[in-house]
């Protein structure tokens, strides 16, 4: 099956589309609905049901992948940084399966984005350690070594100056503190220097909607590894969740071949 539905649950919006998982192309328009206030589990499930209706429904044999901003272990959400604390320890995959009346694949949102970039975007064919970070409501991360995902890395919660890094350096932090790109880049410099010191990546990829404006801040950063914008931007979560669902195994990743850059 090469067609799959990808759904990306974020702190502010829930997005979904049908995807051709061979090519990474969207087969429908992307539907987006605001995340319900409070981010409570059942409200989010109900919004996903609404989203599928808006897409005109999806055949029962189409695989469905859902990505979510939390540590996901065996279908359970083990953290909740920008959604209701009720997600912590919840059998989230089962809750969605009950609500949608079908099997789904459930995965961390940044891991899904990393898988998408590895298959269809900026990390395709890159050997060694790729670290993708998404700069959005929080900071998500995906570690990919020789094409294989090391799931649930949570590098947005590294400590920076005694505080959670994502509170200071995410795109939401830029907005919250009304930072110019230059001021934000100073915080990003501290953040990525720390990530680089700890992990010595071969490539850093920066995703999230704001990566569209990468010329405004990536050239201001000085790092040893190349730091480049994600190619799939806001569709990465959808594409990665759909691709993993189509695999039928959340941890099967296409191996890297040769170095791209
Ligand atoms: C969460 C991560 C998530 C990231 C991006 C963080 O606050 O802890 O699980 O990947 O936000 O949504």
CSV table of C-alpha atoms and ligand atoms in Angstrom, one decimal:
chain,number,residue,atom,x,y,z
A,1,UNK,CA,0.0,0.0,0.0
A,2,UNK,CA,1.6,3.3,-1.1
A,3,UNK,CA,-1.2,5.6,-0.1
A,4,UNK,CA,-1.4,6.5,3.6
A,5,UNK,CA,-3.0,9.2,5.8
A,6,UNK,CA,-0.7,11.3,7.9
A,7,UNK,CA,-1.9,13.4,10.8
A,8,UNK,CA,0.3,15.8,12.7
A,9,UNK,CA,-0.9,17.0,16.1
A,10,UNK,CA,0.8,20.1,17.3
A,11,UNK,CA,0.4,22.6,20.2
A,12,UNK,CA,-1.5,25.0,18.0
A,13,UNK,CA,-2.9,23.1,15.0
A,14,UNK,CA,-3.8,19.5,13.8
A,15,UNK,CA,-3.0,18.9,10.2
A,16,UNK,CA,-3.6,16.0,7.9
A,17,UNK,CA,-3.4,14.8,4.3
A,18,UNK,CA,-3.3,11.7,2.2
A,19,UNK,CA,0.3,10.9,1.1
A,20,UNK,CA,1.9,8.9,-1.7
A,21,UNK,CA,4.5,7.2,0.5
A,22,UNK,CA,6.8,6.2,-2.4
A,23,UNK,CA,7.3,9.8,-3.6
A,24,UNK,CA,6.5,11.8,-0.5
A,25,UNK,CA,3.9,13.8,-2.4
A,26,UNK,CA,0.6,15.0,-0.9
A,27,UNK,CA,-2.4,13.5,-2.7
A,28,UNK,CA,-4.9,15.9,-1.2
A,29,UNK,CA,-4.9,19.5,0.2
A,30,UNK,CA,-3.6,19.7,3.7
A,31,UNK,CA,-6.5,20.1,6.1
A,32,UNK,CA,-5.8,22.1,9.3
A,33,UNK,CA,-7.9,22.5,12.4
A,34,UNK,CA,-6.8,24.5,15.5
A,35,UNK,CA,-5.8,22.3,18.5
A,36,UNK,CA,-8.6,22.5,21.0
A,37,UNK,CA,-7.9,24.6,24.1
A,38,UNK,CA,-6.3,22.7,26.9
A,39,UNK,CA,-5.1,19.9,24.5
A,40,UNK,CA,-7.1,17.2,26.4
A,41,UNK,CA,-7.0,13.7,25.0
A,42,UNK,CA,-10.6,13.1,24.0
A,43,UNK,CA,-10.9,16.6,22.5
A,44,UNK,CA,-7.9,16.0,20.3
A,45,UNK,CA,-9.3,12.6,19.2
A,46,UNK,CA,-12.6,14.2,18.4
A,47,UNK,CA,-10.7,16.9,16.3
A,48,UNK,CA,-8.9,14.2,14.4
A,49,UNK,CA,-12.2,12.5,13.6
A,50,UNK,CA,-13.5,15.9,12.3
A,51,UNK,CA,-10.3,16.3,10.2
A,52,UNK,CA,-10.8,12.9,8.6
A,53,UNK,CA,-14.4,13.9,7.8
A,54,UNK,CA,-13.1,17.1,6.2
A,55,UNK,CA,-10.8,15.0,4.0
A,56,UNK,CA,-14.0,13.3,2.8
A,57,UNK,CA,-13.3,10.1,4.8
A,58,UNK,CA,-10.6,7.6,4.2
A,59,UNK,CA,-11.0,3.9,3.2
A,60,UNK,CA,-10.6,1.4,5.9
A,61,UNK,CA,-7.6,-0.2,4.2
A,62,UNK,CA,-5.6,3.0,4.1
A,63,UNK,CA,-2.8,3.0,6.8
A,64,UNK,CA,-3.1,5.9,9.2
A,65,UNK,CA,-0.1,7.5,11.0
A,66,UNK,CA,-0.5,10.0,13.8
A,67,UNK,CA,2.4,12.0,15.2
A,68,UNK,CA,2.2,13.8,18.5
A,69,UNK,CA,4.5,16.1,20.6
A,70,UNK,CA,5.4,13.7,23.4
A,71,UNK,CA,7.7,10.7,24.1
A,72,UNK,CA,5.9,7.7,22.7
A,73,UNK,CA,6.8,4.3,23.9
A,74,UNK,CA,4.8,1.3,22.8
A,75,UNK,CA,1.8,3.5,21.9
A,76,UNK,CA,1.8,5.2,25.3
A,77,UNK,CA,2.5,8.9,25.7
A,78,UNK,CA,5.1,9.4,28.4
A,79,UNK,CA,5.4,13.2,28.5
A,80,UNK,CA,3.3,16.3,27.7
A,81,UNK,CA,5.2,19.5,27.2
A,82,UNK,CA,2.7,21.7,25.3
A,83,UNK,CA,-0.5,19.7,25.8
A,84,UNK,CA,-2.6,18.6,28.8
A,85,UNK,CA,-0.8,16.6,31.5
A,86,UNK,CA,-3.5,14.0,31.1
A,87,UNK,CA,-1.4,12.5,28.2
A,88,UNK,CA,1.3,11.4,30.6
A,89,UNK,CA,1.2,7.6,30.9
A,90,UNK,CA,-1.9,7.4,28.6
A,91,UNK,CA,-2.5,4.5,26.2
A,92,UNK,CA,-2.8,7.1,23.4
A,93,UNK,CA,-2.5,4.8,20.4
A,94,UNK,CA,-5.4,2.7,21.8
A,95,UNK,CA,-7.5,5.8,22.5
A,96,UNK,CA,-7.1,6.9,18.9
A,97,UNK,CA,-7.8,3.4,17.6
A,98,UNK,CA,-11.0,3.3,19.6
A,99,UNK,CA,-12.1,6.8,18.5
A,100,UNK,CA,-11.3,6.2,14.8
A,101,UNK,CA,-12.4,2.6,14.7
A,102,UNK,CA,-9.2,1.4,13.0
A,103,UNK,CA,-5.5,0.6,13.6
A,104,UNK,CA,-3.1,3.5,13.6
A,105,UNK,CA,0.6,4.1,14.0
A,106,UNK,CA,1.5,6.5,16.7
A,107,UNK,CA,4.9,8.3,16.9
A,108,UNK,CA,6.6,11.4,18.2
A,109,UNK,CA,6.2,14.4,15.9
A,110,UNK,CA,9.9,15.3,15.5
A,111,UNK,CA,10.8,11.7,14.9
A,112,UNK,CA,8.1,11.6,12.2
A,113,UNK,CA,9.6,14.8,10.7
A,114,UNK,CA,13.1,13.2,10.8
A,115,UNK,CA,11.9,10.1,9.0
A,116,UNK,CA,10.3,12.2,6.3
A,117,UNK,CA,13.5,14.3,5.8
A,118,UNK,CA,15.5,11.1,5.7
A,119,UNK,CA,13.3,9.5,3.0
A,120,UNK,CA,12.2,12.4,1.0
A,121,UNK,CA,14.1,15.6,2.0
A,122,UNK,CA,17.3,17.2,3.3
A,123,UNK,CA,18.7,14.0,5.0
A,124,UNK,CA,18.2,11.7,2.1
A,125,UNK,CA,21.2,9.5,1.6
A,126,UNK,CA,23.3,11.3,4.3
A,127,UNK,CA,25.6,9.0,6.3
A,128,UNK,CA,26.7,9.5,9.9
A,129,UNK,CA,24.7,11.5,12.5
A,130,UNK,CA,21.9,13.8,11.4
A,131,UNK,CA,20.1,15.8,14.0
A,132,UNK,CA,16.9,17.4,12.9
A,133,UNK,CA,15.3,20.0,15.2
A,134,UNK,CA,11.9,21.5,14.7
A,135,UNK,CA,11.4,25.0,15.9
A,136,UNK,CA,7.8,25.5,16.7
A,137,UNK,CA,5.7,25.7,19.9
A,138,UNK,CA,8.5,23.6,21.4
A,139,UNK,CA,11.7,22.3,20.1
A,140,UNK,CA,11.5,18.7,18.8
A,141,UNK,CA,14.4,16.5,17.8
A,142,UNK,CA,15.2,13.5,15.7
A,143,UNK,CA,18.5,11.6,15.8
A,144,UNK,CA,19.2,9.6,12.7
A,145,UNK,CA,22.4,7.6,12.4
A,146,UNK,CA,23.2,6.1,9.0
A,147,UNK,CA,19.6,6.3,8.1
A,148,UNK,CA,18.3,4.7,11.3
A,149,UNK,CA,16.2,6.7,13.7
A,150,UNK,CA,17.1,6.7,17.4
A,151,UNK,CA,13.6,7.5,18.8
A,152,UNK,CA,12.4,9.9,21.5
A,153,UNK,CA,15.6,12.1,21.8
A,154,UNK,CA,13.8,15.2,23.4
A,155,UNK,CA,16.7,17.6,22.8
A,156,UNK,CA,14.3,20.5,23.2
A,157,UNK,CA,14.5,19.9,27.0
A,158,UNK,CA,18.3,20.3,27.3
A,159,UNK,CA,19.0,22.8,30.0
A,160,UNK,CA,20.2,26.2,28.9
A,161,UNK,CA,21.2,28.7,31.6
A,162,UNK,CA,19.2,26.8,34.2
A,163,UNK,CA,16.0,26.7,32.0
A,164,UNK,CA,14.4,24.4,29.5
A,165,UNK,CA,16.0,25.2,26.1
A,166,UNK,CA,12.7,25.2,24.3
A,167,UNK,CA,11.3,27.9,26.6
A,168,UNK,CA,14.1,30.1,25.4
A,169,UNK,CA,14.8,29.2,21.9
A,170,UNK,CA,11.7,27.8,20.2
A,171,UNK,CA,9.8,29.8,17.6
A,172,UNK,CA,7.1,30.3,20.2
A,173,UNK,CA,9.8,31.8,22.5
A,174,UNK,CA,10.8,34.2,19.7
A,175,UNK,CA,7.2,35.3,19.4
A,176,UNK,CA,6.5,35.4,23.2
A,177,UNK,CA,9.6,37.6,23.9
A,178,UNK,CA,9.1,39.6,20.6
A,179,UNK,CA,12.7,38.8,19.6
A,180,UNK,CA,14.2,40.1,16.3
A,181,UNK,CA,15.8,37.4,14.2
A,182,UNK,CA,19.2,38.6,15.4
A,183,UNK,CA,18.2,38.3,19.0
A,184,UNK,CA,16.7,34.9,18.4
A,185,UNK,CA,19.8,33.8,16.6
A,186,UNK,CA,21.9,34.5,19.7
A,187,UNK,CA,19.8,32.1,21.6
A,188,UNK,CA,19.9,29.5,18.8
A,189,UNK,CA,23.7,29.9,18.7
A,190,UNK,CA,23.9,28.9,22.4
A,191,UNK,CA,21.4,26.0,21.8
A,192,UNK,CA,23.0,24.5,18.7
A,193,UNK,CA,26.6,25.0,20.1
A,194,UNK,CA,25.5,22.8,23.1
A,195,UNK,CA,23.9,20.2,20.8
A,196,UNK,CA,27.0,20.1,18.7
A,197,UNK,CA,29.3,19.8,21.7
A,198,UNK,CA,27.2,16.9,23.1
A,199,UNK,CA,26.6,14.9,19.9
A,200,UNK,CA,29.1,16.0,17.2
A,201,UNK,CA,26.6,15.6,14.4
A,202,UNK,CA,27.6,15.4,10.7
A,203,UNK,CA,24.6,17.5,9.7
A,204,UNK,CA,22.1,19.7,11.5
A,205,UNK,CA,18.7,20.2,9.9
A,206,UNK,CA,16.3,22.9,11.0
A,207,UNK,CA,12.6,22.3,10.5
A,208,UNK,CA,9.2,23.7,11.6
A,209,UNK,CA,7.2,26.3,9.7
A,210,UNK,CA,9.7,29.1,10.4
A,211,UNK,CA,12.4,27.2,8.5
A,212,UNK,CA,10.7,28.9,5.4
A,213,UNK,CA,12.5,32.1,6.6
A,214,UNK,CA,15.8,30.3,7.2
A,215,UNK,CA,17.8,33.1,5.4
A,216,UNK,CA,16.9,35.4,8.3
A,217,UNK,CA,18.6,33.3,11.0
A,218,UNK,CA,20.6,30.3,9.8
A,219,UNK,CA,23.4,32.4,8.2
A,220,UNK,CA,23.9,34.1,11.6
A,221,UNK,CA,24.9,30.8,13.2
A,222,UNK,CA,28.5,29.6,13.5
A,223,UNK,CA,28.8,25.8,13.9
A,224,UNK,CA,31.3,23.2,12.8
A,225,UNK,CA,28.7,21.0,11.1
A,226,UNK,CA,26.6,22.3,8.2
A,227,UNK,CA,23.2,23.6,9.4
A,228,UNK,CA,20.6,23.6,6.7
A,229,UNK,CA,16.8,24.1,6.4
A,230,UNK,CA,14.5,21.2,6.3
A,231,UNK,CA,13.0,20.6,2.8
A,232,UNK,CA,9.6,19.5,3.8
A,233,UNK,CA,8.8,22.2,6.4
A,234,UNK,CA,5.2,22.0,7.7
A,235,UNK,CA,4.5,18.8,5.9
A,236,UNK,CA,7.3,16.7,7.4
A,237,UNK,CA,5.2,15.3,10.3
A,238,UNK,CA,2.4,14.3,8.0
A,239,UNK,CA,4.8,12.7,5.6
A,240,UNK,CA,6.8,10.8,8.2
A,241,UNK,CA,3.7,9.6,10.1
A,242,UNK,CA,2.1,8.4,6.9
A,243,UNK,CA,5.4,6.7,5.7
A,244,UNK,CA,5.8,4.8,9.0
A,245,UNK,CA,2.1,3.7,8.9
A,246,UNK,CA,2.6,2.4,5.4
A,247,UNK,CA,5.7,0.4,6.6
A,248,UNK,CA,3.5,-1.3,9.2
A,249,UNK,CA,6.4,-0.9,11.6
A,250,UNK,CA,7.2,2.4,13.4
A,251,UNK,CA,10.9,1.7,13.5
A,252,UNK,CA,11.7,0.4,10.0
A,253,UNK,CA,13.6,3.2,8.3
A,254,UNK,CA,15.0,3.1,4.8
A,255,UNK,CA,18.8,2.7,5.2
A,256,UNK,CA,21.0,5.6,4.0
A,257,UNK,CA,23.1,5.0,0.9
A,258,UNK,CA,25.8,7.5,0.1
A,259,UNK,CA,26.6,10.9,1.5
A,260,UNK,CA,24.6,13.7,-0.1
A,261,UNK,CA,26.6,16.8,0.7
B,1,LIG,C1,8.1,17.7,23.2
B,1,LIG,C2,8.6,16.8,22.1
B,1,LIG,C3,8.1,17.3,20.8
B,1,LIG,C4,8.5,18.8,20.6
B,1,LIG,C5,8.0,19.4,19.3
B,1,LIG,C6,8.5,19.2,22.9
B,1,LIG,O1,8.0,20.0,23.9
B,1,LIG,O2,8.6,17.3,24.5
B,1,LIG,O3,8.1,15.5,22.3
B,1,LIG,O4,8.7,16.6,19.8
B,1,LIG,O5,8.0,19.6,21.7
B,1,LIG,O6,6.6,19.3,19.2
